[in-house]
CSV table of C-alpha atoms in Angstrom, one decimal:
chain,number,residue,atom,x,y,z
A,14,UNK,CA,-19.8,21.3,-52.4
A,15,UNK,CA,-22.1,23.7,-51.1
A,16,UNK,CA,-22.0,26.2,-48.4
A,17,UNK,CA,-24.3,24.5,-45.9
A,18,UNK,CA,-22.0,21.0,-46.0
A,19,UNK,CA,-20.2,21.0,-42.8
A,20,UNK,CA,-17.1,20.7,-41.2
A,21,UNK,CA,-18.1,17.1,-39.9
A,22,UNK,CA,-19.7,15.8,-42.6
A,23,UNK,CA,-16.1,16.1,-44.6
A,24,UNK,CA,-13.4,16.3,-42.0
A,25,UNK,CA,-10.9,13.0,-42.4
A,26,UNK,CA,-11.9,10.9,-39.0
A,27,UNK,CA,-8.0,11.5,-37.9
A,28,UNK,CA,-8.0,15.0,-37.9
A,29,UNK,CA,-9.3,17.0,-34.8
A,30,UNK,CA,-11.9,19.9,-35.5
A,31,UNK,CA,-10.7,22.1,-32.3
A,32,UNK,CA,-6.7,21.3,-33.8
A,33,UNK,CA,-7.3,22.7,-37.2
A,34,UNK,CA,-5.9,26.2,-38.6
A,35,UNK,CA,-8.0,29.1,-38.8
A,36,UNK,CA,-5.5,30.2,-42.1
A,37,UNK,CA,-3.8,28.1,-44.2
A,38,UNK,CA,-1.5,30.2,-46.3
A,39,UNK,CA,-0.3,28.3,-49.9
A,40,UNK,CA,3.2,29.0,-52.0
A,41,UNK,CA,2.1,27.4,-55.0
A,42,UNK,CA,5.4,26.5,-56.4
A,43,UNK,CA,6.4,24.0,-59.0
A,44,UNK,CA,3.7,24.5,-61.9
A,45,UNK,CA,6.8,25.2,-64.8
A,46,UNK,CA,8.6,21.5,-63.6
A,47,UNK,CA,5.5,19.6,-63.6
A,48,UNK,CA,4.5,21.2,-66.9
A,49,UNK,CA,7.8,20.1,-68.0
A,50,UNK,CA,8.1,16.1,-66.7
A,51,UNK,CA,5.1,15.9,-68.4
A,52,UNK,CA,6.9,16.8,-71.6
A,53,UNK,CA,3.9,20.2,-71.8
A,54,UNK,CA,4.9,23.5,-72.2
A,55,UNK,CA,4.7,25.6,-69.3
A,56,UNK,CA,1.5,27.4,-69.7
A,57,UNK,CA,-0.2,23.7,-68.7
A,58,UNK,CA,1.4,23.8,-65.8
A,59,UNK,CA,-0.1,27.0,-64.6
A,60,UNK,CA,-3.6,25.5,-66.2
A,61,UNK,CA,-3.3,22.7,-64.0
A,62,UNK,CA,-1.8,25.1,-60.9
A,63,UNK,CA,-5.3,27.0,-61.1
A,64,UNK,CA,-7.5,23.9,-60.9
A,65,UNK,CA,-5.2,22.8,-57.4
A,66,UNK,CA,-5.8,26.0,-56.3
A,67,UNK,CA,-9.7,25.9,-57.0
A,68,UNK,CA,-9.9,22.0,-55.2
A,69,UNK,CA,-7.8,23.2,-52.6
A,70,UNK,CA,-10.1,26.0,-51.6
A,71,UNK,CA,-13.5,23.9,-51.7
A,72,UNK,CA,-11.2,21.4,-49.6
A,73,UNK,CA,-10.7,24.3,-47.0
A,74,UNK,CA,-14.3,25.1,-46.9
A,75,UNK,CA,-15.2,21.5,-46.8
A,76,UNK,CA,-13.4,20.8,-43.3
A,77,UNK,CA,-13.9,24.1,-42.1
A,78,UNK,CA,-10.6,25.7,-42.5
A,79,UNK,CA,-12.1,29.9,-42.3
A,80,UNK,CA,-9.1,31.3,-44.5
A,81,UNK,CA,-7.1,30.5,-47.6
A,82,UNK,CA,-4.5,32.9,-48.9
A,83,UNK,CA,-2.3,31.9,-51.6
A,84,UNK,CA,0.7,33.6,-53.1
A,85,UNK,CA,0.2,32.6,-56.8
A,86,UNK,CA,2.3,36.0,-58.5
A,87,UNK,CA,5.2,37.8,-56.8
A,88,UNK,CA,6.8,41.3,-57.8
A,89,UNK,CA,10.2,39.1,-58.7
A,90,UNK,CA,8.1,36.7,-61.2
A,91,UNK,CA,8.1,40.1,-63.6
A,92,UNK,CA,11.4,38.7,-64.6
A,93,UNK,CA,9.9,35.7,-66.2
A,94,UNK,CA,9.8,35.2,-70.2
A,95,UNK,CA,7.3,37.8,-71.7
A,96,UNK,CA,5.0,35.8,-73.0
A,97,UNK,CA,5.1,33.2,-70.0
A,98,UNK,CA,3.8,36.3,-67.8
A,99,UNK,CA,1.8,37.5,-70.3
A,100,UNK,CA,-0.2,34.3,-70.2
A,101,UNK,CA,-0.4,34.6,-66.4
A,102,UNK,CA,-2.2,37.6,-66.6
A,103,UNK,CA,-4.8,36.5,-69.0
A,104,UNK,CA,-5.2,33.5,-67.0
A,105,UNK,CA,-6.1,35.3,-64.3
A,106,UNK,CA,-8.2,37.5,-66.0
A,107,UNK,CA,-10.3,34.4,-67.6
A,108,UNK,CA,-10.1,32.7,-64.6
A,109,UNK,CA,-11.8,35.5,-62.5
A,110,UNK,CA,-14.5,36.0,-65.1
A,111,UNK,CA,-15.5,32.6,-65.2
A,112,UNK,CA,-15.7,31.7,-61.5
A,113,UNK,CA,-17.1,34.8,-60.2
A,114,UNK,CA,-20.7,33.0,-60.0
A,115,UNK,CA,-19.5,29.9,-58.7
A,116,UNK,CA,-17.5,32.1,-55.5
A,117,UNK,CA,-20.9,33.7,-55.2
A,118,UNK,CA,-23.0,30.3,-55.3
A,119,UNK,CA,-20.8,28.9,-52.2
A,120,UNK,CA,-20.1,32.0,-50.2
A,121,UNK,CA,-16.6,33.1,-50.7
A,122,UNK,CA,-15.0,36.1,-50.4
A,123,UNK,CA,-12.1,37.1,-52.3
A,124,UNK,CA,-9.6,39.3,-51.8
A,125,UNK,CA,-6.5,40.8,-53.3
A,126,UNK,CA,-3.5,41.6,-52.1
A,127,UNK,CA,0.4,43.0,-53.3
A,128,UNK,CA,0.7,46.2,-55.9
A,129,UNK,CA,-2.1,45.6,-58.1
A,130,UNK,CA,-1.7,49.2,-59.6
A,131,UNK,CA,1.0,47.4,-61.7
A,132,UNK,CA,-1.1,45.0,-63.6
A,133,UNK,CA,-3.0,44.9,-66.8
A,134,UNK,CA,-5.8,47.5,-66.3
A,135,UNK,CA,-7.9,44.7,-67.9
A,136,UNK,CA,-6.9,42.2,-64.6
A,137,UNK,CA,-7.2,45.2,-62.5
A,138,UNK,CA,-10.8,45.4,-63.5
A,139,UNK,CA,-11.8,42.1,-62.7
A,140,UNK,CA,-10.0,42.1,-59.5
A,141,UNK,CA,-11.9,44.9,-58.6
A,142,UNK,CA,-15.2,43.6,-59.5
A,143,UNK,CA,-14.5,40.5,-57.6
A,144,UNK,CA,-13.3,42.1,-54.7
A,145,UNK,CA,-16.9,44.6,-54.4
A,146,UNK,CA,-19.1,41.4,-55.3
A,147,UNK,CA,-18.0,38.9,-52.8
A,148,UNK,CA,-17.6,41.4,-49.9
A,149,UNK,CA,-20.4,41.2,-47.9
A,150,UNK,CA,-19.9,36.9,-48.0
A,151,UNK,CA,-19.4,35.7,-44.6
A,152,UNK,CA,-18.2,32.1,-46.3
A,153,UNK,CA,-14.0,31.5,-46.4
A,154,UNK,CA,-12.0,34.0,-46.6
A,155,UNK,CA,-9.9,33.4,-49.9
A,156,UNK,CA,-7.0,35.9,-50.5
A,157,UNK,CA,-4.7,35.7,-53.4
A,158,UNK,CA,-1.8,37.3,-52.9
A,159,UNK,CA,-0.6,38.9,-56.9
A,160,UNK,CA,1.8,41.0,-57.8
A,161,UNK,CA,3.2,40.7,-53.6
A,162,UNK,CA,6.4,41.0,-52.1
A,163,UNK,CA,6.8,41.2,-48.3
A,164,UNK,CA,9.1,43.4,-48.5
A,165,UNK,CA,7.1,46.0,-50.6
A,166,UNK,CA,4.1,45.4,-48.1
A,167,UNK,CA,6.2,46.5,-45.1
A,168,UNK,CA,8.0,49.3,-46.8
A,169,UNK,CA,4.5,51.1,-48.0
A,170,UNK,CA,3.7,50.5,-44.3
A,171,UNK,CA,6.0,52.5,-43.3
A,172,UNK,CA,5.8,55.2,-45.5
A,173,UNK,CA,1.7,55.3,-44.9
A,174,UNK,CA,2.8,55.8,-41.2
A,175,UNK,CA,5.2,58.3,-41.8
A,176,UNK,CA,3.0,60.3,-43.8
A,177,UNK,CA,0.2,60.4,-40.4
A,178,UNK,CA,2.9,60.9,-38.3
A,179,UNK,CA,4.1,64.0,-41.0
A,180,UNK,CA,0.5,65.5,-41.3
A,181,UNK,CA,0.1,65.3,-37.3
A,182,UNK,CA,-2.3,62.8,-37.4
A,183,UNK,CA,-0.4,60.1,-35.4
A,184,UNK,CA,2.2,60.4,-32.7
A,185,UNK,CA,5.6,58.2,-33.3
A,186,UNK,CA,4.8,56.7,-29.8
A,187,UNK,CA,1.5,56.4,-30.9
A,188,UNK,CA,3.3,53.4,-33.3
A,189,UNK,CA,2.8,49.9,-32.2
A,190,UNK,CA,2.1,46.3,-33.6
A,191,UNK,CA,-1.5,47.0,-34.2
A,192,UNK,CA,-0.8,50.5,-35.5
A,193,UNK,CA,1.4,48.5,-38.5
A,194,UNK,CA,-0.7,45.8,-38.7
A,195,UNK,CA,-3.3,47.8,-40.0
A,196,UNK,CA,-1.3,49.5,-42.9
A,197,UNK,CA,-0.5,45.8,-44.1
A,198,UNK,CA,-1.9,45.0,-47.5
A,199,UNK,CA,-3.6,42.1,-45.4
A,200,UNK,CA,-5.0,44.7,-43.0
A,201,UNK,CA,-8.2,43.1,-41.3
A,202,UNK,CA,-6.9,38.8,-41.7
A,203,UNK,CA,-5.6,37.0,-39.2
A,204,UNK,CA,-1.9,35.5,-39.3
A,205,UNK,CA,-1.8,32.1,-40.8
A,206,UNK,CA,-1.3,29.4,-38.4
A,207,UNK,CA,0.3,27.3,-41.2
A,208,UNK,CA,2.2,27.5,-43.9
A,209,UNK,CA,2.6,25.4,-46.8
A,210,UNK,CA,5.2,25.4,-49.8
A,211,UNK,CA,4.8,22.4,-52.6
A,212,UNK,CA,8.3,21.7,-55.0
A,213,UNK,CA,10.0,21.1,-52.0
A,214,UNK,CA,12.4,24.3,-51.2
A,215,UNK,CA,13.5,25.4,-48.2
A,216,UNK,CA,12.1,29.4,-47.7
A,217,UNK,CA,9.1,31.5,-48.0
A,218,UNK,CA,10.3,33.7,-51.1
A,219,UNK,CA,9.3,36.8,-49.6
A,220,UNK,CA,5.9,36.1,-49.0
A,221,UNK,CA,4.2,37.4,-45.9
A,222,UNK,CA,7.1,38.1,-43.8
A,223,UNK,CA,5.4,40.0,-41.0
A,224,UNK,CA,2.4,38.1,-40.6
A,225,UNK,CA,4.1,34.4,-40.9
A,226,UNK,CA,5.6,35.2,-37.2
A,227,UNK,CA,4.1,32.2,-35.8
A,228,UNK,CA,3.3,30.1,-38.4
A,229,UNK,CA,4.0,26.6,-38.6
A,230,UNK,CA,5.8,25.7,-41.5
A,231,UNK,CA,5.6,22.7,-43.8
A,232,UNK,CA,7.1,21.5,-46.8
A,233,UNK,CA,6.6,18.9,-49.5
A,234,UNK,CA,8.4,18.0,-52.4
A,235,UNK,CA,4.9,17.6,-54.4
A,236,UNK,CA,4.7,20.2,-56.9
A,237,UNK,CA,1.8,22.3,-56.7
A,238,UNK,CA,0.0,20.3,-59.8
A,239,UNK,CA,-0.5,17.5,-57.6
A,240,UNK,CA,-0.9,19.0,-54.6
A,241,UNK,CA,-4.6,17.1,-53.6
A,242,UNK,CA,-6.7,16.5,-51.2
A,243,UNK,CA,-4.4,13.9,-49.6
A,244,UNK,CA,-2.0,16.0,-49.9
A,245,UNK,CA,-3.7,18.3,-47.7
A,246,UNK,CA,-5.0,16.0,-45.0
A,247,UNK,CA,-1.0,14.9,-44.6
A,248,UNK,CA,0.2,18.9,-43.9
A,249,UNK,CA,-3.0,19.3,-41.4
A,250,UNK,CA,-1.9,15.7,-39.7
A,251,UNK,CA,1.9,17.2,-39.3
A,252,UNK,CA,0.8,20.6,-38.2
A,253,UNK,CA,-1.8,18.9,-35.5
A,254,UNK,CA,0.9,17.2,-34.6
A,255,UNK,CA,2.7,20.5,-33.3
A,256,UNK,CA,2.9,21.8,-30.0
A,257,UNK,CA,2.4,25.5,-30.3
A,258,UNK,CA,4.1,27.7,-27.8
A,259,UNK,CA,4.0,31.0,-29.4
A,260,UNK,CA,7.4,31.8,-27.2
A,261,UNK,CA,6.0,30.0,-23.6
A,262,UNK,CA,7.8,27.3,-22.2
């Protein structure tokens, strides 16, 4: 895949171009139980996890989906075994390093979002470098939400707001949907128009909870492992399915 393939070249013959989400937003769930049906430790699972997450993307950019973000580490998954997310962090790391000229090659940029202040200064640095090189790419926009809680994002809102309105810089009437929107870490993307979670459970885990007001939501008991292409094309064939009303009759 390259950046100059296009939308209609790839784009299943079912699935309308004008029908398709600008933002697909991901919950990559169920990398520990597929590790362990397997009979693998869990670490493989999260191997495997990033090479779904790496097909899904070039899948996105194939059929001309503009905006990926995937929640792949939330502030609750601290609790996990030590070494289990001690090994996330170094995959990340590694995984950053060695795709950086690849993300270049087809036009991506990547961004970060959630407390990233917390993590391994070693992660931090990557993210960073990531981040500053792929900026000025005008190919899909791939977020990956690490280290994120929904709940976090809207409190530090809130207090960023409260310390304009403190300093005199903003009036509390001067506070509206926009004003918030752009103290959000995801400040600048558009809302996704769907929403997928693999494994099969039934909630979004604290994962984008202001910007998923309108999102269509769709769930598979696939877990995230074998979460393909086909896959993919039988979420976007439910969600164009959907009449949208965004609150209209």
């Amino acid at each position: 895949m390259t950046v100059q393939h296009t939308e209609q070249q790839y784009l299943p013959s079912d699935l309308k171009k004008e029908l398709l989400p600008n933002h697909v937003a991901v919950i990559c769930d169920g990398n520990g139980r597929w590790a362990q049906r397997q009979g693998l430790p869990r670490f493989m699972g999260h191997k495997a996890g990033v090479d779904a997450l790496r097909d899904l993307l070039r899948c996105c950019d194939d059929w001309g989906i503009g905006a990926l973000t995937a929640y792949v580490f939330s502030t609750e998954n601290w609790k996990r075994p030590h070494e289990e997310v001690d090994f996330l962090m170094t995959l990340f790391q590694r995984v950053l390093r060695q795709e950086l000229q690849e993300m270049m090659k087809e036009n991506v940029q990547i961004k970060f979002v959630g407390n990233l202040a917390a993590l391994p200064s070693a992660l931090q640095e990557e993210i960073s470098r990531s981040m500053t090189d792929t900026k000025e790419n005008q190919g899909i926009r791939f977020t990956v939400a690490t280290n994120y809680g929904g709940r976090q994002e809207i409190v530090q809102a809130c207090r960023a707001i409260a310390d304009q309105v403190k300093l005199g810089l903003l009036e509390p009437d001067q506070i509206d949907e926009a004003t918030f929107e752009r103290h959000l870490y995801t400040a600048g993307i558009c809302d996704p128009d769907l929403l997928i979670r693999t494994s099969g459970e039934m909630r979004i885990s604290n994962f984008l909870l202001w910007q998923m007001a309108y999102a269509e939501i769709y769930i598979t008991q696939t877990l995230w492992p074998d979460f393909n292409r086909n896959e993919f094309h039988r979420a976007l064939r439910a969600y164009q399915q959907r009449e949208r009303r965004f609150g209209n009759v």
